[in-house]
Amino acid sequence: MNDWPLWEVFVRSKGGLSHRHAGSVHAPDAELALAHARDTYTRRMEGVSLWVVPSKEIVASDPDQAGELFEPAESKIYRHPTFYDIPDEVKHI
Amino acid sequence: MYTTEFEKTAKIKNLEDPKLLEAFEERVAADEFIEPKDWMPEAYRRTLTRQISQHAHSEIVGMLPEGNWITRAPSLRRKAILLAKVQDEAGHGLYLYCAAETLGTSREEMIEALHSGKAKYSTIFNYPTPTWADIGAIGWLVDGAAIMNQVPLQRTSYGPYARAMVRVCKEESFHQRQGYEIMIVLANGTAEQRRMAQDALNRWWWPSLMMFGPPDAESPNTAQSMRWRIKRETNDELRQKFVDITAPQADYLGLKVPDRELKWNEEKGGYDFGEIEWEEFYAVVRGEGPMAKERMKARRDAWEDGAWVREAAAAHEAKRRQRKAA
């Protein structure tokens, strides 16, 4: 028998926070994936909500392309507030 | 953690490309984490796959020596605790299998390697657990040694392994404390209970020291693993640390560590201790441990006896999929 499909597990640790990747589980369907995710990743009240996503549905960027992909942001430092010189006497800005 | 599925689309590169290797070595030396889709030398992938899967197998086989005491735990409190601990070990095995899978080996292959006897697991689990004091000694010493090994692995260079270790370490402290608590109760109990506690310490002390692996001088992989930041401290360094913190804990219990040469060395700021009988270690590694056959039989039986559950779950999924399509 071959492995069941892989699911990525995301846990919201408490209300107000985003779901965060915790790990993965094997399961034949979504319902069992949730059950396995609960048993594997939330044995100590680590979460209030779970997402499971079939791993094969995740599209990831290529780490080899990371340079080109993220470079444009690096050269645009004027996107950060500290780029601008504002006199000290001007307040609340 | 990422997945084996991702690997299928990974580009095939010249694995011997010296430029890639150099860039990799630089990243590792700068304490960067390596992630599943990053380029890595084949030897790094192989070493990690072996180490992580052995670690996973150890967690899974580690359930067996303790599992046989769940029904015989002396109180409901102890039973609930032991059940939770054994369940944690299963969880730790699963985190680690997931991490190993990101390197391109399937879960099925790893389980098959374990069941066929091809894959190794920690030799410590090939010792028997004849008394309840063994459950105390395992938590205190075996989990204590495991923590010592695992804490530095939280900074190991392979991201998924490091993250699994963070999770494991968070949970492991309870294992050690519940074990030590069992020892406190026994050590302060009747004469017979004290004898039982001492007997367990006598049997588990040396195997626990062996858990750190062969001496540095005879550990051929250590240098490479340290360079690649797979290991962060050597076997002997970790063993020394373990002895230094554990010997006073034995004193507190009023129990005697079974080593006549164990003695505080003021000058080095640590304990001196006796020579380990490595022949025994290698015999157990070769599968000559007292329980090796029984452990593997228990694993295979569990796998085969559980087959109907896996089949039923798969059939249920198929049926629902068909109904949805209709």
CSV table of C-alpha atoms in Angstrom, one decimal:
chain,number,residue,atom,x,y,z
A,1,MET,CA,0.0,0.0,0.0
A,2,ASN,CA,1.3,3.4,-0.9
A,3,ASP,CA,1.5,6.4,1.4
A,4,TRP,CA,-1.7,8.4,1.9
A,5,PRO,CA,-1.5,11.9,0.5
A,6,LEU,CA,0.4,14.5,2.4
A,7,TRP,CA,-1.4,17.5,4.0
A,8,GLU,CA,0.2,20.7,5.3
A,9,VAL,CA,-1.1,21.7,8.8
A,10,PHE,CA,-1.7,25.3,9.9
A,11,VAL,CA,-2.6,26.1,13.5
A,12,ARG,CA,-4.1,29.3,14.8
A,13,SER,CA,-2.7,29.5,18.3
A,14,LYS,CA,-5.3,31.9,19.6
A,15,GLY,CA,-8.0,34.3,18.4
A,16,GLY,CA,-6.6,37.3,16.7
A,17,LEU,CA,-3.5,35.6,15.3
A,18,SER,CA,-3.0,34.1,11.9
A,19,HIS,CA,-2.8,30.4,11.2
A,20,ARG,CA,0.8,29.3,11.1
A,21,HIS,CA,2.5,26.3,9.4
A,22,ALA,CA,3.0,23.6,12.0
A,23,GLY,CA,4.0,20.5,10.0
A,24,SER,CA,2.4,17.9,7.9
A,25,VAL,CA,0.4,14.7,8.2
A,26,HIS,CA,-0.6,11.8,5.9
A,27,ALA,CA,-4.3,11.1,5.5
A,28,PRO,CA,-6.7,9.6,3.0
A,29,ASP,CA,-9.1,12.5,3.2
A,30,ALA,CA,-9.6,16.0,4.6
A,31,GLU,CA,-11.6,14.8,7.6
A,32,LEU,CA,-8.9,12.3,8.8
A,33,ALA,CA,-6.2,14.9,8.0
A,34,LEU,CA,-7.9,17.2,10.5
A,35,ALA,CA,-8.2,14.4,13.1
A,36,HIS,CA,-4.5,13.5,12.6
A,37,ALA,CA,-3.5,17.2,12.7
A,38,ARG,CA,-5.3,17.6,16.0
A,39,ASP,CA,-3.6,14.5,17.5
A,40,THR,CA,-0.2,15.4,16.2
A,41,TYR,CA,0.1,19.1,16.6
A,42,THR,CA,-2.4,20.2,19.3
A,43,ARG,CA,-1.9,17.8,22.3
A,44,ARG,CA,-1.3,20.8,24.6
A,45,MET,CA,-3.9,23.4,23.7
A,46,GLU,CA,-1.5,24.8,21.0
A,47,GLY,CA,-4.5,25.9,18.9
A,48,VAL,CA,-8.0,27.1,18.6
A,49,SER,CA,-8.3,26.4,14.9
A,50,LEU,CA,-6.8,24.2,12.3
A,51,TRP,CA,-6.3,24.3,8.5
A,52,VAL,CA,-5.2,21.3,6.4
A,53,VAL,CA,-4.2,21.8,2.8
A,54,PRO,CA,-3.2,19.1,0.3
A,55,SER,CA,0.6,19.6,0.0
A,56,LYS,CA,0.5,19.2,-3.8
A,57,GLU,CA,-1.8,22.2,-4.0
A,58,ILE,CA,0.8,24.5,-2.6
A,59,VAL,CA,2.7,26.5,-5.2
A,60,ALA,CA,6.0,27.7,-3.9
A,61,SER,CA,8.5,30.1,-5.3
A,62,ASP,CA,11.9,28.7,-6.5
A,63,PRO,CA,14.7,29.4,-4.0
A,64,ASP,CA,17.1,29.7,-6.9
A,65,GLN,CA,15.1,32.6,-8.2
A,66,ALA,CA,15.0,34.3,-4.9
A,67,GLY,CA,17.6,36.9,-5.9
A,68,GLU,CA,15.7,38.1,-8.9
A,69,LEU,CA,12.3,37.7,-7.3
A,70,PHE,CA,13.1,39.9,-4.2
A,71,GLU,CA,15.7,42.2,-5.5
A,72,PRO,CA,13.3,44.9,-6.7
A,73,ALA,CA,12.2,45.5,-3.2
A,74,GLU,CA,15.8,45.9,-2.0
A,75,SER,CA,16.5,48.8,-4.3
A,76,LYS,CA,13.4,50.8,-3.3
A,77,ILE,CA,14.4,52.0,0.1
A,78,TYR,CA,12.2,55.0,-0.4
A,79,ARG,CA,9.3,52.7,0.5
A,80,HIS,CA,10.5,52.9,4.1
A,81,PRO,CA,9.6,55.9,6.4
A,82,THR,CA,13.2,56.3,7.6
A,83,PHE,CA,14.3,57.2,4.1
A,84,TYR,CA,12.9,60.8,4.6
A,85,ASP,CA,14.6,63.5,6.5
A,86,ILE,CA,12.1,65.5,8.6
A,87,PRO,CA,13.3,68.3,10.9
A,88,ASP,CA,13.2,67.4,14.6
A,89,GLU,CA,10.9,70.3,15.5
A,90,VAL,CA,8.2,68.8,13.4
A,91,LYS,CA,6.2,66.5,15.7
A,92,HIS,CA,3.8,63.6,15.3
A,93,ILE,CA,5.0,62.5,11.9
B,1,MET,CA,7.1,21.1,6.8
B,2,TYR,CA,7.4,20.8,3.1
B,3,THR,CA,6.8,17.7,1.2
B,4,THR,CA,8.2,14.9,-1.0
B,5,GLU,CA,5.8,16.0,-3.6
B,6,PHE,CA,7.7,19.2,-4.1
B,7,GLU,CA,10.9,17.2,-4.9
B,8,LYS,CA,9.4,15.7,-8.0
B,9,THR,CA,9.6,19.0,-9.8
B,10,ALA,CA,13.0,19.9,-8.5
B,11,LYS,CA,15.5,20.4,-11.3
B,12,ILE,CA,18.3,18.0,-11.6
B,13,LYS,CA,21.7,19.7,-11.3
B,14,ASN,CA,25.2,18.7,-11.5
B,15,LEU,CA,25.7,17.5,-8.0
B,16,GLU,CA,29.4,17.9,-8.1
B,17,ASP,CA,29.3,21.6,-9.1
B,18,PRO,CA,32.1,23.1,-7.0
B,19,LYS,CA,30.5,26.6,-7.1
B,20,LEU,CA,27.2,25.3,-5.7
B,21,LEU,CA,29.1,23.4,-3.1
B,22,GLU,CA,31.1,26.4,-2.1
B,23,ALA,CA,28.0,28.6,-1.8
B,24,PHE,CA,26.4,25.9,0.3
B,25,GLU,CA,29.3,25.6,2.6
B,26,GLU,CA,29.3,29.4,3.0
B,27,ARG,CA,25.7,29.5,3.9
B,28,VAL,CA,26.0,26.8,6.5
B,29,ALA,CA,29.1,28.4,8.0
B,30,ALA,CA,27.1,31.6,8.3
B,31,ASP,CA,24.5,29.7,10.3
B,32,GLU,CA,21.9,30.0,7.7
B,33,PHE,CA,19.2,27.3,7.5
B,34,ILE,CA,19.0,25.0,4.6
B,35,GLU,CA,15.4,24.4,3.3
B,36,PRO,CA,14.0,21.4,1.4
B,37,LYS,CA,14.1,23.0,-2.1
B,38,ASP,CA,17.6,24.5,-1.7
B,39,TRP,CA,20.6,22.8,-3.4
B,40,MET,CA,22.5,20.6,-1.1
B,41,PRO,CA,25.4,18.1,-1.5
B,42,GLU,CA,24.2,14.5,-1.9
B,43,ALA,CA,26.2,13.4,1.1
B,44,TYR,CA,24.5,16.1,3.2
B,45,ARG,CA,21.1,14.8,2.1
B,46,ARG,CA,22.1,11.2,2.7
B,47,THR,CA,23.5,11.9,6.2
B,48,LEU,CA,20.5,13.8,7.2
B,49,THR,CA,18.1,11.3,5.8
B,50,ARG,CA,19.8,8.6,7.8
B,51,GLN,CA,20.1,10.6,11.0
B,52,ILE,CA,16.5,11.9,10.9
B,53,SER,CA,14.9,8.6,10.0
B,54,GLN,CA,16.9,6.8,12.7
B,55,HIS,CA,15.8,9.4,15.1
B,56,ALA,CA,12.2,8.9,14.0
B,57,HIS,CA,12.5,5.1,14.3
B,58,SER,CA,13.9,5.5,17.8
B,59,GLU,CA,10.8,7.5,18.9
B,60,ILE,CA,8.5,4.9,17.5
B,61,VAL,CA,10.3,1.9,18.9
B,62,GLY,CA,10.7,3.9,22.1
B,63,MET,CA,7.0,3.5,22.7
B,64,LEU,CA,7.4,-0.2,23.3
B,65,PRO,CA,9.4,-0.6,26.5
B,66,GLU,CA,7.1,1.9,28.2
B,67,GLY,CA,3.9,0.9,26.5
B,68,ASN,CA,3.9,-2.5,28.2
B,69,TRP,CA,3.6,-0.7,31.6
B,70,ILE,CA,0.5,1.3,30.7
B,71,THR,CA,-1.9,-1.3,31.9
B,72,ARG,CA,0.2,-2.0,35.0
B,73,ALA,CA,0.8,1.6,36.2
B,74,PRO,CA,0.4,1.7,40.0
B,75,SER,CA,-2.3,4.5,40.0
B,76,LEU,CA,-4.7,6.2,37.6
B,77,ARG,CA,-2.5,9.3,37.8
B,78,ARG,CA,0.5,7.4,36.7
B,79,LYS,CA,-1.4,5.6,34.0
B,80,ALA,CA,-2.7,8.9,32.5
B,81,ILE,CA,0.8,10.4,32.6
B,82,LEU,CA,2.4,7.4,31.0
B,83,LEU,CA,-0.3,7.2,28.3
B,84,ALA,CA,0.3,10.9,27.5
B,85,LYS,CA,4.1,10.3,27.4
B,86,VAL,CA,3.9,7.4,25.0
B,87,GLN,CA,1.5,9.4,22.8
B,88,ASP,CA,4.1,12.2,22.7
B,89,GLU,CA,6.7,9.7,21.5
B,90,ALA,CA,4.4,8.7,18.7
B,91,GLY,CA,4.0,12.4,17.9
B,92,HIS,CA,7.8,13.0,17.9
B,93,GLY,CA,8.2,10.1,15.5
B,94,LEU,CA,5.7,11.7,13.2
B,95,TYR,CA,7.3,15.2,13.3
B,96,LEU,CA,10.6,13.5,12.4
B,97,TYR,CA,9.3,11.3,9.6
B,98,CYS,CA,7.8,14.5,8.1
B,99,ALA,CA,11.2,16.2,8.3
B,100,ALA,CA,12.9,13.2,6.7
B,101,GLU,CA,10.3,13.0,3.9
B,102,THR,CA,11.3,16.6,2.8
B,103,LEU,CA,14.6,15.1,1.8
B,104,GLY,CA,12.9,12.9,-0.8
B,105,THR,CA,12.5,9.5,1.0
B,106,SER,CA,8.9,8.4,1.4
B,107,ARG,CA,7.3,7.4,4.7
B,108,GLU,CA,6.6,3.9,3.3
B,109,GLU,CA,10.3,3.4,2.4
B,110,MET,CA,11.4,4.4,5.9
B,111,ILE,CA,8.9,2.2,7.7
B,112,GLU,CA,9.8,-0.7,5.4
B,113,ALA,CA,13.5,-0.1,6.2
B,114,LEU,CA,12.7,-0.3,9.9
B,115,HIS,CA,10.6,-3.4,9.7
B,116,SER,CA,13.1,-5.2,7.5
B,117,GLY,CA,15.8,-4.5,10.0
B,118,LYS,CA,17.8,-2.4,7.5
B,119,ALA,CA,17.4,0.8,9.4
B,120,LYS,CA,18.8,1.3,12.9
B,121,TYR,CA,17.2,2.9,15.9
B,122,SER,CA,18.6,3.8,19.3
B,123,THR,CA,20.2,0.8,21.0
B,124,ILE,CA,18.7,1.9,24.3
B,125,PHE,CA,15.3,0.5,23.4
B,126,ASN,CA,16.7,-3.0,23.2
B,127,TYR,CA,16.9,-3.3,26.9
B,128,PRO,CA,14.0,-4.8,28.9
B,129,THR,CA,11.7,-3.0,31.4
B,130,PRO,CA,11.0,-5.6,34.1
B,131,THR,CA,9.9,-3.3,36.9
B,132,TRP,CA,8.0,-0.1,37.4
B,133,ALA,CA,11.2,1.6,38.5
B,134,ASP,CA,12.4,1.2,34.9
B,135,ILE,CA,9.7,3.6,33.8
B,136,GLY,CA,11.1,6.1,36.3
B,137,ALA,CA,14.7,5.5,35.2
B,138,ILE,CA,13.8,5.8,31.5
B,139,GLY,CA,12.1,9.2,32.0
B,140,TRP,CA,14.9,10.5,34.1
B,141,LEU,CA,18.0,9.0,32.3
B,142,VAL,CA,17.0,8.1,28.8
B,143,ASP,CA,14.8,11.1,28.2
B,144,GLY,CA,17.4,13.2,30.0
B,145,ALA,CA,20.1,12.0,27.6
B,146,ALA,CA,17.8,12.5,24.7
B,147,ILE,CA,17.2,16.2,25.8
B,148,MET,CA,20.9,16.7,26.0
B,149,ASN,CA,21.3,15.4,22.5
B,150,GLN,CA,18.3,17.3,21.1
B,151,VAL,CA,18.7,20.8,22.6
B,152,PRO,CA,21.7,21.6,20.3
B,153,LEU,CA,19.8,20.1,17.3
B,154,GLN,CA,17.3,22.9,17.5
B,155,ARG,CA,20.0,24.9,15.7
B,156,THR,CA,20.9,22.1,13.3
B,157,SER,CA,21.4,23.5,9.8
B,158,TYR,CA,18.5,21.7,8.1
B,159,GLY,CA,15.4,23.8,8.7
B,160,PRO,CA,12.7,21.1,9.0
B,161,TYR,CA,14.9,19.0,11.4
B,162,ALA,CA,15.6,22.1,13.5
B,163,ARG,CA,11.9,23.0,13.7
B,164,ALA,CA,10.9,19.4,14.6
B,165,MET,CA,13.5,19.5,17.4
B,166,VAL,CA,12.1,22.8,18.8
B,167,ARG,CA,8.7,21.1,19.1
B,168,VAL,CA,10.1,17.9,20.6
B,169,CYS,CA,12.3,19.7,23.1
B,170,LYS,CA,9.2,21.7,24.3
B,171,GLU,CA,7.5,18.4,25.1
B,172,GLU,CA,10.4,16.4,26.4
B,173,SER,CA,10.9,18.2,29.7
B,174,PHE,CA,7.7,16.7,31.0
B,175,HIS,CA,9.0,13.2,30.2
B,176,GLN,CA,12.1,13.7,32.3
B,177,ARG,CA,10.4,15.3,35.2
B,178,GLN,CA,7.7,12.6,35.5
B,179,GLY,CA,10.4,10.0,35.5
B,180,TYR,CA,12.4,11.7,38.2
B,181,GLU,CA,9.2,12.1,40.2
B,182,ILE,CA,8.7,8.3,40.0
B,183,MET,CA,12.3,7.8,41.3
B,184,ILE,CA,11.7,10.3,44.2
B,185,VAL,CA,8.7,8.3,45.3
B,186,LEU,CA,10.5,5.0,45.1
B,187,ALA,CA,13.7,6.2,46.7
B,188,ASN,CA,11.7,7.5,49.6
B,189,GLY,CA,9.5,4.4,49.9
B,190,THR,CA,9.9,1.0,51.5
B,191,ALA,CA,13.3,-0.8,51.5
B,192,GLU,CA,12.0,-2.9,48.6
B,193,GLN,CA,11.1,0.2,46.6
B,194,ARG,CA,14.5,1.7,47.2
B,195,ARG,CA,16.1,-1.5,46.1
B,196,MET,CA,14.0,-1.4,43.0
B,197,ALA,CA,15.0,2.2,42.2
B,198,GLN,CA,18.7,1.4,42.7
B,199,ASP,CA,18.4,-1.7,40.5
B,200,ALA,CA,16.9,0.4,37.7
B,201,LEU,CA,19.7,3.0,38.0
B,202,ASN,CA,22.2,0.2,37.9
B,203,ARG,CA,20.8,-1.2,34.7
B,204,TRP,CA,20.1,2.1,32.9
B,205,TRP,CA,23.2,4.2,33.8
B,206,TRP,CA,25.7,2.8,31.3
B,207,PRO,CA,23.2,2.3,28.4
B,208,SER,CA,22.2,6.0,28.9
B,209,LEU,CA,25.9,7.1,28.6
B,210,MET,CA,26.1,5.0,25.4
B,211,MET,CA,23.2,6.9,23.9
B,212,PHE,CA,25.7,9.7,23.0
B,213,GLY,CA,27.4,7.4,20.6
B,214,PRO,CA,31.0,6.2,20.3
B,215,PRO,CA,33.9,8.4,21.6
B,216,ASP,CA,34.9,11.3,19.3
B,217,ALA,CA,38.1,9.5,18.4
B,218,GLU,CA,36.1,6.6,16.9
B,219,SER,CA,33.3,8.6,15.4
B,220,PRO,CA,34.3,9.0,11.8
B,221,ASN,CA,31.3,11.1,10.8
B,222,THR,CA,31.5,13.7,13.6
B,223,ALA,CA,33.9,16.1,11.9
B,224,GLN,CA,31.9,16.3,8.7
B,225,SER,CA,28.6,16.6,10.6
B,226,MET,CA,30.0,19.4,12.7
B,227,ARG,CA,31.3,21.2,9.7
B,228,TRP,CA,27.9,21.0,8.1
B,229,ARG,CA,26.3,22.0,11.4
B,230,ILE,CA,24.2,18.8,11.4
B,231,LYS,CA,25.7,18.2,14.8
B,232,ARG,CA,26.6,21.1,17.0
B,233,GLU,CA,28.4,19.4,19.8
B,234,THR,CA,30.5,16.2,19.9
B,235,ASN,CA,29.5,12.9,21.5
B,236,ASP,CA,32.0,13.2,24.3
B,237,GLU,CA,31.1,16.9,25.1
B,238,LEU,CA,27.4,16.0,25.4
B,239,ARG,CA,28.2,12.8,27.5
B,240,GLN,CA,30.3,14.9,29.9
B,241,LYS,CA,27.5,17.4,30.3
B,242,PHE,CA,25.0,14.7,31.0
B,243,VAL,CA,27.2,13.1,33.7
B,244,ASP,CA,27.7,16.5,35.3
B,245,ILE,CA,24.1,17.3,35.7
B,246,THR,CA,22.8,13.7,36.4
B,247,ALA,CA,25.3,12.6,39.1
B,248,PRO,CA,24.0,15.2,41.7
B,249,GLN,CA,20.4,14.2,40.8
B,250,ALA,CA,21.3,10.6,41.8
B,251,ASP,CA,22.8,12.0,45.1
B,252,TYR,CA,19.6,13.8,45.8
B,253,LEU,CA,17.7,10.5,45.5
B,254,GLY,CA,20.2,8.8,47.8
B,255,LEU,CA,21.0,6.3,45.0
B,256,LYS,CA,24.5,5.2,43.9
B,257,VAL,CA,25.6,5.6,40.4
B,258,PRO,CA,27.1,2.2,39.4
B,259,ASP,CA,30.6,3.6,38.6
B,260,ARG,CA,33.4,3.4,41.1
B,261,GLU,CA,35.5,5.9,39.2
B,262,LEU,CA,32.8,8.6,39.2
B,263,LYS,CA,34.4,11.5,41.1
B,264,TRP,CA,34.1,15.3,41.0
B,265,ASN,CA,37.2,16.8,39.4
B,266,GLU,CA,37.6,20.3,40.7
B,267,GLU,CA,40.2,21.3,38.2
B,268,LYS,CA,38.2,20.5,35.1
B,269,GLY,CA,34.9,21.5,36.8
B,270,GLY,CA,33.3,18.3,35.9
B,271,TYR,CA,33.1,14.6,36.9
B,272,ASP,CA,35.6,12.0,35.9
B,273,PHE,CA,33.9,8.7,35.1
B,274,GLY,CA,34.8,5.1,34.2
B,275,GLU,CA,35.4,3.6,30.9
B,276,ILE,CA,32.4,2.5,28.9
B,277,GLU,CA,32.2,-1.1,27.7
B,278,TRP,CA,31.9,-0.3,24.0
B,279,GLU,CA,31.8,-4.0,23.0
B,280,GLU,CA,28.4,-4.2,24.6
B,281,PHE,CA,27.3,-1.1,22.6
B,282,TYR,CA,28.4,-2.5,19.3
B,283,ALA,CA,26.8,-5.9,20.1
B,284,VAL,CA,23.5,-4.1,20.7
B,285,VAL,CA,23.9,-2.0,17.5
B,286,ARG,CA,24.4,-5.3,15.7
B,287,GLY,CA,21.0,-6.3,17.0
B,288,GLU,CA,22.2,-8.6,19.8
B,289,GLY,CA,20.3,-6.6,22.5
B,290,PRO,CA,18.2,-8.7,24.8
B,291,MET,CA,15.0,-7.4,23.3
B,292,ALA,CA,15.9,-6.6,19.7
B,293,LYS,CA,13.9,-9.4,18.1
B,294,GLU,CA,10.9,-8.8,20.3
B,295,ARG,CA,10.8,-5.1,19.6
B,296,MET,CA,10.8,-5.7,15.8
B,297,LYS,CA,8.2,-8.4,16.1
B,298,ALA,CA,6.0,-6.0,18.1
B,299,ARG,CA,6.5,-3.3,15.4
B,300,ARG,CA,5.6,-5.6,12.6
B,301,ASP,CA,2.6,-7.0,14.4
B,302,ALA,CA,1.3,-3.5,15.1
B,303,TRP,CA,1.8,-2.6,11.4
B,304,GLU,CA,0.0,-5.8,10.2
B,305,ASP,CA,-2.7,-5.8,12.8
B,306,GLY,CA,-3.5,-2.1,11.9
B,307,ALA,CA,-3.7,-2.9,8.1
B,308,TRP,CA,-7.5,-3.2,8.2
B,309,VAL,CA,-7.8,0.3,9.7
B,310,ARG,CA,-5.7,1.8,6.9
B,311,GLU,CA,-7.6,-0.2,4.3
B,312,ALA,CA,-11.0,0.8,5.8
B,313,ALA,CA,-10.0,4.5,5.8
B,314,ALA,CA,-8.9,4.3,2.2
B,315,ALA,CA,-12.1,2.5,1.2
B,316,HIS,CA,-14.2,5.1,3.0
B,317,GLU,CA,-12.4,7.9,1.1
B,318,ALA,CA,-12.9,6.2,-2.2
B,319,LYS,CA,-16.6,5.6,-1.6
B,320,ARG,CA,-17.2,9.2,-0.7
B,321,ARG,CA,-15.3,10.4,-3.7
B,322,GLN,CA,-17.4,8.2,-5.9
B,323,ARG,CA,-20.6,9.4,-4.3
B,324,LYS,CA,-19.5,13.0,-4.8
B,325,ALA,CA,-18.8,12.3,-8.5
B,326,ALA,CA,-22.2,10.7,-9.1
